[in-house]
GROMACS .gro file of C-alpha atoms in nm:
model
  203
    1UNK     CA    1   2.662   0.186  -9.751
    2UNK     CA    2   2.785   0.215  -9.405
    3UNK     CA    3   2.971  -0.038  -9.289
    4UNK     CA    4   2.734  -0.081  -8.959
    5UNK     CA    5   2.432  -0.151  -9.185
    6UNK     CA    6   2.583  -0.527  -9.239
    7UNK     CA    7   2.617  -0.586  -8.917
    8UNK     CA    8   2.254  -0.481  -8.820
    9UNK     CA    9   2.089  -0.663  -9.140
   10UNK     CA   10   2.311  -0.994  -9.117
   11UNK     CA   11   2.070  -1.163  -8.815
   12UNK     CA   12   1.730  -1.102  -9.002
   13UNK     CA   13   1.898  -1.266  -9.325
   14UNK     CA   14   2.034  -1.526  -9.137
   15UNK     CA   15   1.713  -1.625  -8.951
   16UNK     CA   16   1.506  -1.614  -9.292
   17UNK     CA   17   1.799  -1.829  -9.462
   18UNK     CA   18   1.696  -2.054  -9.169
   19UNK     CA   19   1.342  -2.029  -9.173
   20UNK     CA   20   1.325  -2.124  -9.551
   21UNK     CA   21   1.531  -2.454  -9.473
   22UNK     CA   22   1.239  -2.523  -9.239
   23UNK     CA   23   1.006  -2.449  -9.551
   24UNK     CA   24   0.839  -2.120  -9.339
   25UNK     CA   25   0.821  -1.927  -9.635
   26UNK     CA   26   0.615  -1.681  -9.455
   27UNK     CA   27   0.854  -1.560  -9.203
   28UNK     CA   28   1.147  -1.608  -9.417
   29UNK     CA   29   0.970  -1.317  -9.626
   30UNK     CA   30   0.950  -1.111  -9.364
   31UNK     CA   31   1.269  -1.192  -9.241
   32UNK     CA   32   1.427  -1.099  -9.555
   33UNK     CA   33   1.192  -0.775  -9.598
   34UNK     CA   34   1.356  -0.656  -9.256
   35UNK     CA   35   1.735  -0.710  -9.364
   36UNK     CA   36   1.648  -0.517  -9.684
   37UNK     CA   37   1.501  -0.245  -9.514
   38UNK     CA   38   1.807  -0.211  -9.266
   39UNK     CA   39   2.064  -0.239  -9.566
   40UNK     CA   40   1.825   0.061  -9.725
   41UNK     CA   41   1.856   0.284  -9.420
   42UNK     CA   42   2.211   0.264  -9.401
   43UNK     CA   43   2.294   0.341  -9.742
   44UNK     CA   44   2.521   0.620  -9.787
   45UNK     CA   45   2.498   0.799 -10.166
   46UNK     CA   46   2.777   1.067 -10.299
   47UNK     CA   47   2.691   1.436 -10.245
   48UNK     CA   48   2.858   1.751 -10.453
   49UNK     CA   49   2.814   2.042 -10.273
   50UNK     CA   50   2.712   2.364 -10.421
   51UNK     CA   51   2.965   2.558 -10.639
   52UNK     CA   52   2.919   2.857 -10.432
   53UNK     CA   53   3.156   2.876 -10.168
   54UNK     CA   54   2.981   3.095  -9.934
   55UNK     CA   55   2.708   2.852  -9.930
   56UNK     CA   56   2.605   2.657  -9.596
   57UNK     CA   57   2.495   2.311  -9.638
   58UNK     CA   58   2.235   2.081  -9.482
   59UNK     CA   59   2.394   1.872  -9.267
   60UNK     CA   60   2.102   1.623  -9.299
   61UNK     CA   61   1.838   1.472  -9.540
   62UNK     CA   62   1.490   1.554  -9.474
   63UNK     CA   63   1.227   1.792  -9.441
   64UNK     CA   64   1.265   2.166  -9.287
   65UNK     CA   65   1.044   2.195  -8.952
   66UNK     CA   66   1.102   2.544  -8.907
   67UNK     CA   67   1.354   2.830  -8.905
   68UNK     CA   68   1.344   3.080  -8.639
   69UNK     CA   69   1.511   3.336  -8.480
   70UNK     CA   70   1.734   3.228  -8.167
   71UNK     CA   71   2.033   3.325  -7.981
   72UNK     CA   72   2.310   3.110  -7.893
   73UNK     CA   73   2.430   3.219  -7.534
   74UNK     CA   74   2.467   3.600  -7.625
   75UNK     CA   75   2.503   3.575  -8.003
   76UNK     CA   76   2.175   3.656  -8.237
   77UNK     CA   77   2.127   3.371  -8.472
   78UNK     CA   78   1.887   3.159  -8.664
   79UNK     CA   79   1.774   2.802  -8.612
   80UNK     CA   80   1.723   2.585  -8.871
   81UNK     CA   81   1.569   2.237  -8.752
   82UNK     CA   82   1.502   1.929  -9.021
   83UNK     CA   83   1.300   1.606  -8.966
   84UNK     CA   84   1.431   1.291  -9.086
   85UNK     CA   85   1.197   1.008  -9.092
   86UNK     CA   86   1.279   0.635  -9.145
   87UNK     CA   87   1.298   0.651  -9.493
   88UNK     CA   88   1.554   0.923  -9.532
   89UNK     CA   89   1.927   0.920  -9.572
   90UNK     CA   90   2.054   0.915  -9.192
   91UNK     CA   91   2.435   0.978  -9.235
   92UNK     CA   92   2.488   1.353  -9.153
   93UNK     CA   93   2.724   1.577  -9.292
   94UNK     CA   94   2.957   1.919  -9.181
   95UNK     CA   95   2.725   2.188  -9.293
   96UNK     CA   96   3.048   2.444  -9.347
   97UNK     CA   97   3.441   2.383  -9.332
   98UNK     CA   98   3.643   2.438  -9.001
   99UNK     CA   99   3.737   2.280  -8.709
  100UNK     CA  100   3.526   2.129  -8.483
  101UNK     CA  101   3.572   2.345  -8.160
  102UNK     CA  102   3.397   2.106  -7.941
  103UNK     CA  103   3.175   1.788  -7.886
  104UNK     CA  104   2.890   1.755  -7.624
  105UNK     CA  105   2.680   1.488  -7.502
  106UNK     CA  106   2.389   1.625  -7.341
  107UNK     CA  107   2.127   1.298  -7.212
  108UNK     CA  108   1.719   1.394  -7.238
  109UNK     CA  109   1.424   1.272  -7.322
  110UNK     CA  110   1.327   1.113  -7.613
  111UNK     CA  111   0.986   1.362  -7.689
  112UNK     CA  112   0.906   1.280  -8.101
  113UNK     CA  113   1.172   1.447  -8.261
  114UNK     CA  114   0.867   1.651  -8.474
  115UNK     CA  115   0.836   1.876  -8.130
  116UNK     CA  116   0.927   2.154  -8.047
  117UNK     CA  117   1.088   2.085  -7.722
  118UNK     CA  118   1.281   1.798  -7.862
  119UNK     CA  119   1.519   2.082  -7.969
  120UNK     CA  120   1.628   2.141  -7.640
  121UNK     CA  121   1.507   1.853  -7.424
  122UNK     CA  122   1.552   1.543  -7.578
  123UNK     CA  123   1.875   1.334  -7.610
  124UNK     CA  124   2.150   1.536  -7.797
  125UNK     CA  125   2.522   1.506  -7.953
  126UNK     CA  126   2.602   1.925  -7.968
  127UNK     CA  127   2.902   2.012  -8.211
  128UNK     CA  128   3.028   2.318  -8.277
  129UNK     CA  129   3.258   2.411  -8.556
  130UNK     CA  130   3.482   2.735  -8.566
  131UNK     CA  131   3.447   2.855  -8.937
  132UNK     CA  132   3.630   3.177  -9.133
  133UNK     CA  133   3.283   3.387  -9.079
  134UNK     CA  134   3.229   3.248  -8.667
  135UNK     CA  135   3.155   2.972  -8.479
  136UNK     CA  136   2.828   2.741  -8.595
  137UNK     CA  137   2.637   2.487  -8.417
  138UNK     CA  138   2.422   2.165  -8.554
  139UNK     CA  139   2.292   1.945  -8.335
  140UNK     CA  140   2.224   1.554  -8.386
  141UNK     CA  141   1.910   1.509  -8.178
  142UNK     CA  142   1.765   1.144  -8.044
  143UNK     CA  143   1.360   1.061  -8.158
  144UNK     CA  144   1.139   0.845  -7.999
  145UNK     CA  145   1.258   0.606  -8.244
  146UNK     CA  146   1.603   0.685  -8.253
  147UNK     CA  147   1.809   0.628  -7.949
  148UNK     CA  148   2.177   0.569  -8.083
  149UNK     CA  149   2.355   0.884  -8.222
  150UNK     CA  150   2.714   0.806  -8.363
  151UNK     CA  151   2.975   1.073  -8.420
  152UNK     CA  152   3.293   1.025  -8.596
  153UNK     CA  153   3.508   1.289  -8.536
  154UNK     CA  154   3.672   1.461  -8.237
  155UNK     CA  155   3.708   1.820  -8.108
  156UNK     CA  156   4.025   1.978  -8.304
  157UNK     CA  157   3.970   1.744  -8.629
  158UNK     CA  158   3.907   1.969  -8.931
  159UNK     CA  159   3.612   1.929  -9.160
  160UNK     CA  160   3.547   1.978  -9.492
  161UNK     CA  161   3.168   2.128  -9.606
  162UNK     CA  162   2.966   1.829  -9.721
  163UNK     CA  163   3.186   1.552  -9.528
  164UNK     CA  164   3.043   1.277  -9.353
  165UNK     CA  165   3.078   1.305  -8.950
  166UNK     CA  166   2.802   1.078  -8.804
  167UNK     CA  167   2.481   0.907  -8.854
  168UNK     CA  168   2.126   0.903  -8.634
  169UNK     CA  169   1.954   0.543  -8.598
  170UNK     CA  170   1.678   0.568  -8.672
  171UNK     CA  171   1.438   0.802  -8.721
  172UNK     CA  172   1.527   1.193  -8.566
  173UNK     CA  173   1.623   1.543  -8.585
  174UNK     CA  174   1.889   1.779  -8.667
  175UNK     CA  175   1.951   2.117  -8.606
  176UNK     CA  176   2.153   2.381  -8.712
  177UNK     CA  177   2.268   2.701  -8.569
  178UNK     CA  178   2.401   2.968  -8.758
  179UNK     CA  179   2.511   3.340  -8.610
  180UNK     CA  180   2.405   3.670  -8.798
  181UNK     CA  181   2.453   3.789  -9.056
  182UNK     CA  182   2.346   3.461  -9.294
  183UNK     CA  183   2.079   3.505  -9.564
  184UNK     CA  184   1.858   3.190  -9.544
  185UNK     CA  185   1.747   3.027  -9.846
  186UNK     CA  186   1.528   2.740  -9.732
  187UNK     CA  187   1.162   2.714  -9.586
  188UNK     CA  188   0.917   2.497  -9.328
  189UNK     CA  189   0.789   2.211  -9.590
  190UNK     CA  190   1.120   2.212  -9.809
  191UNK     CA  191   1.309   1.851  -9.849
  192UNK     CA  192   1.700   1.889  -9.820
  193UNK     CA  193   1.979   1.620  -9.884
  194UNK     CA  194   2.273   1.648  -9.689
  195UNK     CA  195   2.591   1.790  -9.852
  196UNK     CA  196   2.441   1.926 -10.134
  197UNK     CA  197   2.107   2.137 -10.000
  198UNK     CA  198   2.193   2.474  -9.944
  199UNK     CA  199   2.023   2.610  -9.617
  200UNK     CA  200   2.196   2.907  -9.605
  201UNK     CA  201   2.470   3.180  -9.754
  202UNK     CA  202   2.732   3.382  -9.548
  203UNK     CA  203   2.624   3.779  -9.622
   0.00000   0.00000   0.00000
């Protein structure tokens, strides 16, 4: 569980522990229906990663969008972008060891995160990790719904594959960047979990 989760579920319990002393049994349901859904979206299960080393991780649960060709600035690549709705695990993880080589803010739009252009024009935390095959890039990207993206580490912190660097409330998108040459292993329509979902492997 992440420790914010509390925090966020503690007034809806609270106002349904007051709402029964009143005898509104109704609204203390719902009340306690919301707190249990907020203490379910911030839970935050173990992940193994793969055994194979060369193997990239997701760095989020959901669904695959798509996964298309792209450069990043002057380097060929692939893009790899995943949907996570409500019900998913939103605590995202570092798709590959390294160092994070920087951290950038960029403020958008907030298009549904399930378009295209959200990619590039919506609200975005950018990070980019130097790794022992080249530098890769995931993105934590802002929905309609979502419009709080929390990062946990800093530019020159090292990483581990599969550790836990940030969370998406609630409701969004993340993508991930990867230079040539990778091997992709992963499809539009596929469900991932974060840490432990190979995406791709190093050639």
């Amino acid at each position: 569980m992440v420790k914010d989760g509390y925090k966020f579920a503690a007034p809806p319990v609270l106002l349904g522990v007051a709402a029964l002393a009143v005898h509104w049994r109704g609204a203390a349901l719902v009340l306690f229906l919301l707190g249990g859904f907020v203490l379910f979206f911030f839970r935050d299960p173990e992940r193994t990663p793969p055994a194979d080393a060369g193997a990239v991780v997701s760095p989020a649960d959901g669904r695959i969008m798509e996964v298309v060709e792209e450069s990043w600035g002057e380097n060929p690549g692939r893009r790899i972008s995943i949907f996570l709705s409500i019900f998913d695990v939103h605590v995202n993880r570092a798709p590959f060891g390294g160092r994070i080589s920087g951290v950038e803010y960029r403020r958008g739009k907030f298009y549904g995160a399930m378009r295209r252009r959200a990619s590039a024009e919506n609200e975005q935390n950018v990070i980019r990790v130097a790794t022992d095959h080249g530098e890769i890039v995931f993105k934590q990207i802002a929905g309609w719904v979502a419009r709080r993206i929390v990062f946990w580490k800093s530019p020159g912190d090292t990483v581990t594959r599969g550790e836990r660097v940030g969370m998406i409330r609630f409701g969004s998108r993340v993508d991930l960047w990867l230079p040539d040459p990778v091997e992709i292993l992963v499809r539009p329509g596929q469900h991932v979990a974060a840490g432990s979902s190979a995406l791709a492997r190093w050639r």
